[in-house]
Short mmCIF file of C-alpha atoms and ligand atoms in Angstrom, two decimals:
data_model
loop_
_atom_site.label_atom_id
_atom_site.label_comp_id
_atom_site.label_asym_id
_atom_site.label_seq_id
_atom_site.Cartn_x
_atom_site.Cartn_y
_atom_site.Cartn_z
CA UNK C 1214 111.28 75.90 115.32
CA UNK C 1215 107.99 77.78 116.60
CA UNK C 1216 106.95 80.88 114.36
CA UNK C 1217 106.85 84.60 115.78
CA UNK C 1218 103.18 85.11 115.58
CA UNK C 1219 102.67 88.66 114.00
CA UNK C 1220 99.51 89.58 115.66
CA UNK C 1221 97.02 91.73 113.40
CA UNK C 1222 95.11 93.05 116.52
CA UNK C 1223 98.27 94.53 118.07
CA UNK C 1224 99.28 96.55 115.21
CA UNK C 1225 95.65 97.39 114.30
CA UNK C 1226 95.30 99.03 117.94
CA UNK C 1227 98.51 100.80 117.61
CA UNK C 1228 97.71 102.60 114.00
CA UNK C 1229 93.91 103.19 115.40
CA UNK C 1230 95.75 105.59 117.97
CA UNK C 1231 98.04 107.07 115.55
CA UNK C 1232 94.73 107.65 113.60
CA UNK C 1233 93.06 108.72 116.68
CA UNK C 1234 95.61 111.79 117.14
CA UNK C 1235 95.45 112.83 113.33
CA UNK C 1236 91.95 112.66 113.74
CA UNK C 1237 91.99 115.19 116.79
CA UNK C 1238 94.79 117.58 115.05
CA UNK C 1239 92.98 117.54 111.52
CA UNK C 1240 89.72 118.85 113.93
CA UNK C 1241 91.09 121.13 115.82
CA UNK C 1242 92.77 122.30 112.45
CA UNK C 1243 90.18 122.47 110.65
CA UNK C 1244 87.10 122.93 112.25
CA UNK C 1245 85.82 119.14 111.02
CA UNK C 1246 86.50 115.08 111.35
CA UNK C 1247 86.94 112.86 108.43
CA UNK C 1248 83.97 112.07 107.09
CA UNK C 1249 82.96 108.43 106.18
CA UNK C 1250 79.89 107.08 104.34
CA UNK C 1251 78.97 103.33 104.24
CA UNK C 1252 76.82 102.12 101.52
CA UNK C 1253 75.03 98.99 102.72
CA UNK C 1254 72.65 97.31 99.80
CA UNK C 1255 70.53 94.55 101.61
CA UNK C 1256 70.98 92.26 104.37
CA UNK C 1257 73.46 90.15 103.47
CA UNK C 1258 74.84 89.06 107.25
CA UNK C 1259 78.33 88.96 106.41
CA UNK C 1260 77.83 92.19 104.43
CA UNK C 1261 76.33 93.69 107.69
CA UNK C 1262 78.55 92.31 110.10
CA UNK C 1263 81.46 93.75 108.38
CA UNK C 1264 79.72 97.43 107.71
CA UNK C 1265 79.04 97.15 111.36
CA UNK C 1266 82.48 96.84 112.10
CA UNK C 1267 83.70 99.53 109.88
CA UNK C 1268 81.12 102.29 111.35
CA UNK C 1269 82.45 101.43 114.97
CA UNK C 1270 85.47 101.70 114.34
CA UNK C 1271 85.13 105.14 112.63
CA UNK C 1272 83.12 106.15 115.67
CA UNK C 1273 85.58 105.17 117.81
CA UNK C 1274 87.59 107.85 116.07
CA UNK C 1275 86.14 110.22 116.24
CA UNK C 1276 85.05 110.50 112.51
CA UNK C 1277 81.91 112.01 110.84
CA UNK C 1278 80.07 109.03 109.96
CA UNK C 1279 77.30 108.41 107.97
CA UNK C 1280 75.18 105.45 106.95
CA UNK C 1281 73.19 104.53 104.00
CA UNK C 1282 71.50 101.62 104.17
CA UNK C 1283 68.99 101.05 100.98
CA UNK C 1284 66.88 97.73 100.43
CA UNK C 1285 67.82 94.63 98.49
CA UNK C 1286 65.62 95.61 95.52
CA UNK C 1287 67.14 99.44 95.12
CA UNK C 1288 67.30 100.16 91.67
CA UNK C 1289 70.69 101.08 90.19
CA UNK C 1290 69.58 103.97 89.26
CA UNK C 1291 68.28 105.45 93.04
CA UNK C 1292 72.39 103.83 93.98
CA UNK C 1293 74.02 105.82 91.83
CA UNK C 1294 72.18 109.10 92.85
CA UNK C 1295 72.82 108.64 96.11
CA UNK C 1296 76.76 108.07 95.20
CA UNK C 1297 76.37 111.66 93.22
CA UNK C 1298 75.06 113.35 96.61
CA UNK C 1299 78.04 112.20 98.51
CA UNK C 1300 80.12 112.76 95.69
CA UNK C 1301 79.16 116.23 95.68
CA UNK C 1302 79.41 116.31 99.66
CA UNK C 1303 82.08 118.52 101.09
CA UNK C 1304 82.10 116.64 104.51
CA UNK C 1305 82.36 113.46 102.77
CA UNK C 1306 86.08 112.49 102.57
CA UNK C 1307 85.63 108.84 101.85
CA UNK C 1308 82.93 106.45 100.45
CA UNK C 1309 82.22 102.84 100.82
CA UNK C 1310 79.73 100.68 99.02
CA UNK C 1311 79.82 97.26 99.97
CA UNK C 1312 80.28 94.34 98.06
CA UNK C 1313 78.88 91.75 97.14
CA UNK C 1314 76.02 94.00 95.34
CA UNK C 1315 72.53 92.60 94.45
CA UNK C 1316 72.07 91.12 90.94
CA UNK C 1317 69.87 93.55 89.44
CA UNK C 1318 73.26 96.12 90.04
CA UNK C 1319 76.02 96.47 87.45
CA UNK C 1320 79.00 96.33 90.24
CA UNK C 1321 81.72 97.71 87.96
CA UNK C 1322 79.29 101.13 87.15
CA UNK C 1323 79.00 101.35 90.85
CA UNK C 1324 82.18 101.26 91.70
CA UNK C 1325 83.19 103.51 88.62
CA UNK C 1326 80.70 106.25 89.71
CA UNK C 1327 82.44 107.13 93.16
CA UNK C 1328 84.72 109.66 92.55
CA UNK C 1329 88.71 108.67 92.76
CA UNK C 1330 89.66 111.11 95.31
CA UNK C 1331 86.63 109.49 97.67
CA UNK C 1332 86.97 105.95 96.90
CA UNK C 1333 88.74 104.55 99.98
CA UNK C 1334 88.90 100.95 99.17
CA UNK C 1335 90.88 102.01 95.95
CA UNK C 1336 88.87 100.11 93.60
CA UNK C 1337 87.80 102.74 91.32
CA UNK C 1338 90.01 102.22 87.62
CA UNK C 1339 91.38 105.60 88.44
CA UNK C 1340 93.16 104.57 91.97
CA UNK C 1341 94.34 101.30 90.40
CA UNK C 1342 95.72 103.06 87.99
CA UNK C 1343 97.60 105.16 90.43
CA UNK C 1344 98.43 101.86 92.20
CA UNK C 1345 100.59 100.83 89.36
CA UNK C 1346 102.43 103.76 89.02
CA UNK C 1347 103.54 104.07 92.55
CA UNK C 1348 105.23 106.54 94.23
CA UNK C 1349 103.19 109.85 95.22
CA UNK C 1350 100.84 108.90 92.69
CA UNK C 1351 99.53 106.42 94.86
CA UNK C 1352 96.44 108.28 97.35
CA UNK C 1353 94.25 104.84 98.47
CA UNK C 1354 96.06 101.69 98.68
CA UNK C 1355 94.02 98.78 98.95
CA UNK C 1356 93.16 98.38 102.59
CA UNK C 1357 93.76 94.65 102.60
CA UNK C 1358 97.19 94.70 100.31
CA UNK C 1359 98.25 98.02 102.70
CA UNK C 1360 97.29 96.13 105.94
CA UNK C 1361 99.04 93.18 104.74
CA UNK C 1362 102.19 95.75 103.60
CA UNK C 1363 102.28 97.27 107.38
CA UNK C 1364 102.25 94.09 108.91
CA UNK C 1365 105.34 93.24 107.50
CA UNK C 1366 106.70 96.31 108.02
CA UNK C 1367 105.83 96.65 111.58
CA UNK C 1368 107.17 93.17 112.68
CA UNK C 1369 110.36 93.80 111.03
CA UNK C 1370 110.19 91.64 107.78
CA UNK C 1371 113.14 92.66 105.16
CA UNK C 1372 111.22 93.11 101.68
CA UNK C 1373 114.30 94.63 99.86
CA UNK C 1374 115.39 91.88 97.62
CA UNK C 1375 113.34 89.49 98.96
CA UNK C 1376 111.19 86.46 96.99
CA UNK C 1377 107.35 86.84 97.86
CA UNK C 1378 105.02 84.60 96.64
CA UNK C 1379 101.53 85.82 96.02
CA UNK C 1380 99.11 83.01 95.73
CA UNK C 1381 96.10 84.29 94.28
CA UNK C 1382 95.32 86.86 91.95
CA UNK C 1383 92.21 89.00 93.20
CA UNK C 1384 91.88 92.43 92.12
CA UNK C 1385 91.03 93.20 95.64
CA UNK C 1386 94.56 91.44 97.32
CA UNK C 1387 96.75 88.89 95.35
CA UNK C 1388 97.33 91.57 91.95
CA UNK C 1389 97.81 94.51 93.81
CA UNK C 1390 99.68 93.32 96.78
CA UNK C 1391 101.90 91.92 94.00
CA UNK C 1392 102.50 95.10 92.48
CA UNK C 1393 103.19 97.15 95.85
CA UNK C 1394 105.74 95.19 96.70
CA UNK C 1395 107.68 95.31 93.42
CA UNK C 1396 107.53 99.06 93.46
CA UNK C 1397 110.73 100.38 93.91
CA UNK C 1398 111.42 101.92 96.85
CA UNK C 1399 110.58 101.84 101.43
CA UNK C 1400 108.48 98.82 102.41
CA UNK C 1401 108.92 97.43 99.29
CA UNK C 1402 111.27 96.52 96.47
CA UNK C 1403 110.93 92.75 96.30
CA UNK C 1404 110.85 90.13 93.64
CA UNK C 1405 107.52 88.70 93.38
CA UNK C 1406 105.89 85.96 91.45
CA UNK C 1407 102.43 85.61 91.49
CA UNK C 1408 100.97 81.38 91.37
CA UNK C 1409 96.99 81.05 90.26
CA UNK C 1410 94.83 78.74 89.47
CA UNK C 1411 96.77 78.15 85.97
CA UNK C 1412 99.89 77.68 87.73
CA UNK C 1413 101.96 74.11 86.52
CA UNK C 1414 103.37 73.77 90.06
CA UNK C 1415 102.31 75.60 93.20
CA UNK C 1416 104.30 74.10 95.99
CA UNK C 1417 107.68 74.38 93.73
CA UNK C 1418 106.71 78.38 93.49
CA UNK C 1419 105.85 78.37 97.45
CA UNK C 1420 109.27 76.44 98.73
CA UNK C 1421 111.47 79.36 97.24
CA UNK C 1422 109.30 82.20 99.25
CA UNK C 1423 111.36 84.04 101.77
CA UNK C 1424 107.47 86.01 102.04
CA UNK C 1425 104.74 83.62 101.39
CA UNK C 1426 101.24 85.90 100.67
CA UNK C 1427 98.40 82.89 100.33
CA UNK C 1428 94.94 84.72 99.20
CA UNK C 1429 93.24 81.96 97.58
CA UNK C 1430 90.35 81.41 99.67
CA UNK C 1431 90.89 78.04 99.70
CA UNK C 1432 90.94 76.24 103.54
CA UNK C 1433 94.16 74.70 104.24
CA UNK C 1434 95.51 74.79 100.68
CA UNK C 1435 98.83 75.99 101.54
CA UNK C 1436 101.08 72.70 103.22
CA UNK C 1437 103.63 72.82 105.45
CA UNK C 1438 106.18 71.11 103.10
CA UNK C 1439 105.69 74.36 100.95
CA UNK C 1440 107.06 76.69 103.11
CA UNK C 1441 110.53 77.37 103.36
CA UNK C 1442 112.72 76.85 106.89
CA UNK C 1443 112.44 80.55 108.40
CA UNK C 1444 110.07 82.34 106.23
CA UNK C 1445 107.39 84.67 106.54
CA UNK C 1446 104.00 83.30 106.13
CA UNK C 1447 100.56 85.75 105.73
CA UNK C 1448 97.44 83.91 105.58
CA UNK C 1449 94.77 86.32 103.98
CA UNK C 1450 92.07 83.43 104.09
CA UNK C 1451 89.03 83.43 105.89
CA UNK C 1452 87.02 80.59 105.05
CA UNK C 1453 83.95 80.15 107.15
CA UNK C 1454 84.17 76.08 108.21
CA UNK C 1455 81.55 75.65 110.75
CA UNK C 1456 79.85 77.32 113.73
CA UNK C 1457 80.31 77.16 116.93
CA UNK C 1458 78.47 78.87 120.40
CA UNK C 1459 81.27 81.58 121.60
CA UNK C 1460 82.34 80.74 125.22
CA UNK C 1461 81.61 84.78 125.71
CA UNK C 1462 78.37 85.86 124.31
CA UNK C 1463 76.68 82.35 124.41
CA UNK C 1464 75.93 83.48 120.48
CA UNK C 1465 76.31 81.45 117.50
CA UNK C 1466 79.86 82.46 115.77
CA UNK C 1467 81.35 81.16 112.39
CA UNK C 1468 84.46 78.89 112.72
CA UNK C 1469 86.92 80.41 110.66
CA UNK C 1470 89.88 78.29 109.03
CA UNK C 1471 92.69 80.34 107.10
CA UNK C 1472 94.71 79.15 103.54
CA UNK C 1473 97.47 77.63 105.61
CA UNK C 1474 97.70 74.68 108.01
CA UNK C 1475 98.56 76.97 111.27
CA UNK C 1476 99.55 74.51 113.64
CA UNK C 1477 101.91 72.69 111.66
CA UNK C 1478 102.92 76.07 109.12
CA UNK C 1479 103.96 77.61 112.11
CA UNK C 1480 106.41 74.78 113.25
CA UNK C 1481 107.96 75.45 110.24
CA UNK C 1482 107.79 79.11 109.36
CA UNK C 1483 109.68 82.35 110.89
CA UNK C 1484 106.53 84.23 111.43
CA UNK C 1485 102.73 83.62 110.64
CA UNK C 1486 99.64 85.60 111.00
CA UNK C 1487 96.85 83.51 112.72
CA UNK C 1488 93.20 83.11 111.32
CA UNK C 1489 91.90 84.74 112.90
CA UNK C 1490 93.30 88.17 114.23
CA UNK C 1491 95.85 88.20 111.61
CA UNK C 1492 94.95 90.28 108.36
CA UNK C 1493 91.86 90.57 109.33
CA UNK C 1494 91.47 93.54 111.70
CA UNK C 1495 93.93 95.59 109.42
CA UNK C 1496 91.55 95.51 106.86
CA UNK C 1497 89.14 98.28 108.62
CA UNK C 1498 92.47 99.84 110.31
CA UNK C 1499 93.72 100.45 106.44
CA UNK C 1500 89.72 101.91 105.60
CA UNK C 1501 90.45 104.48 108.45
CA UNK C 1502 93.75 105.72 107.19
CA UNK C 1503 92.69 106.09 103.50
CA UNK C 1504 89.81 108.10 105.10
CA UNK C 1505 92.58 110.19 106.69
CA UNK C 1506 94.28 110.79 103.91
CA UNK C 1507 91.51 111.56 102.16
CA UNK C 1508 90.48 114.47 104.07
CA UNK C 1509 94.32 115.42 104.57
CA UNK C 1510 94.48 115.52 100.34
CA UNK C 1511 91.23 117.42 100.27
CA UNK C 1512 92.73 120.05 102.64
CA UNK C 1513 95.67 120.29 101.12
CA UNK C 1514 97.95 118.75 103.11
CA UNK C 1515 101.17 116.38 101.88
CA UNK C 1516 100.25 112.49 102.34
CA UNK C 1517 103.05 110.66 104.36
N1 LIG N 1493 83.31 92.70 100.44
C1 LIG N 1493 84.42 92.20 100.81
N2 LIG N 1493 85.53 93.06 100.93
C2 LIG N 1493 85.05 94.18 101.01
C3 LIG N 1493 86.10 95.00 100.85
O1 LIG N 1493 87.70 95.44 101.37
N3 LIG N 1493 85.49 96.21 100.21
C4 LIG N 1493 84.22 96.49 100.25
N4 LIG N 1493 83.64 97.45 99.72
N5 LIG N 1493 83.15 95.60 100.02
C5 LIG N 1493 83.87 94.22 100.39
#
């Protein structure tokens, strides 16, 4: 069998087109575009690259976009004061503080200081609670899990009643995607198992999976023999395993490898996401969708 490739870039393009139309409609009706603030502390190269992509995407959609770049030695007090300023700003619908933060800053205190109704990352405890309750309580589904769910739905994967196995229990991916897919309702209703470093036999669980979601951060962790023939495999791993010169730009770029051995897995799986070009492009797309949701909520429109 040769697996169908689930292309995150194709699904991203489709959703961005929908969001652009929605942005234009909102602008025409309310006289302003959705507003997104990115807060970047320091110059960590990976963070700079992520934030740059987020800014470019926001600009391409016509959002009101504000960049707040702070020095690596900024005090926690000054960072919290900035967040308070954007919390109070009526033109700001979404606030994103890029992680990780420098050592002198208490990450938890910062995430908790963002107004939950502007927390487009969905990391505030209020939004984690809303996600756990599910249904119309959910305001900002966290971006990477929301992207995974959208890829599954738009590639025609049947989730209701499916055996889903999630490898990894992070707060950003493993835990929230497990909660989202076990909820009653559309694009969910699955039987979900979460395996992690404390699990006795990870391979045995994976072999039962109709849908295998791997977010462990270990390159090539999942072996082809762990995959049930015909399964849908979502590889969330983005592991930098070296560098190469880009043929397009002549610049040095990272060589990325997923948590799944793609070549071998695609001979067994029914559908699989590549790395890069799978889950990665979806995360930023869902951030944009959350910003639109934030504005709709603030102007009193129903959320779909
Ligand atoms: N750093 C790595 N991933 C993320 C993310 O999804 N959101 C934020 N704010 N920082 C990150």
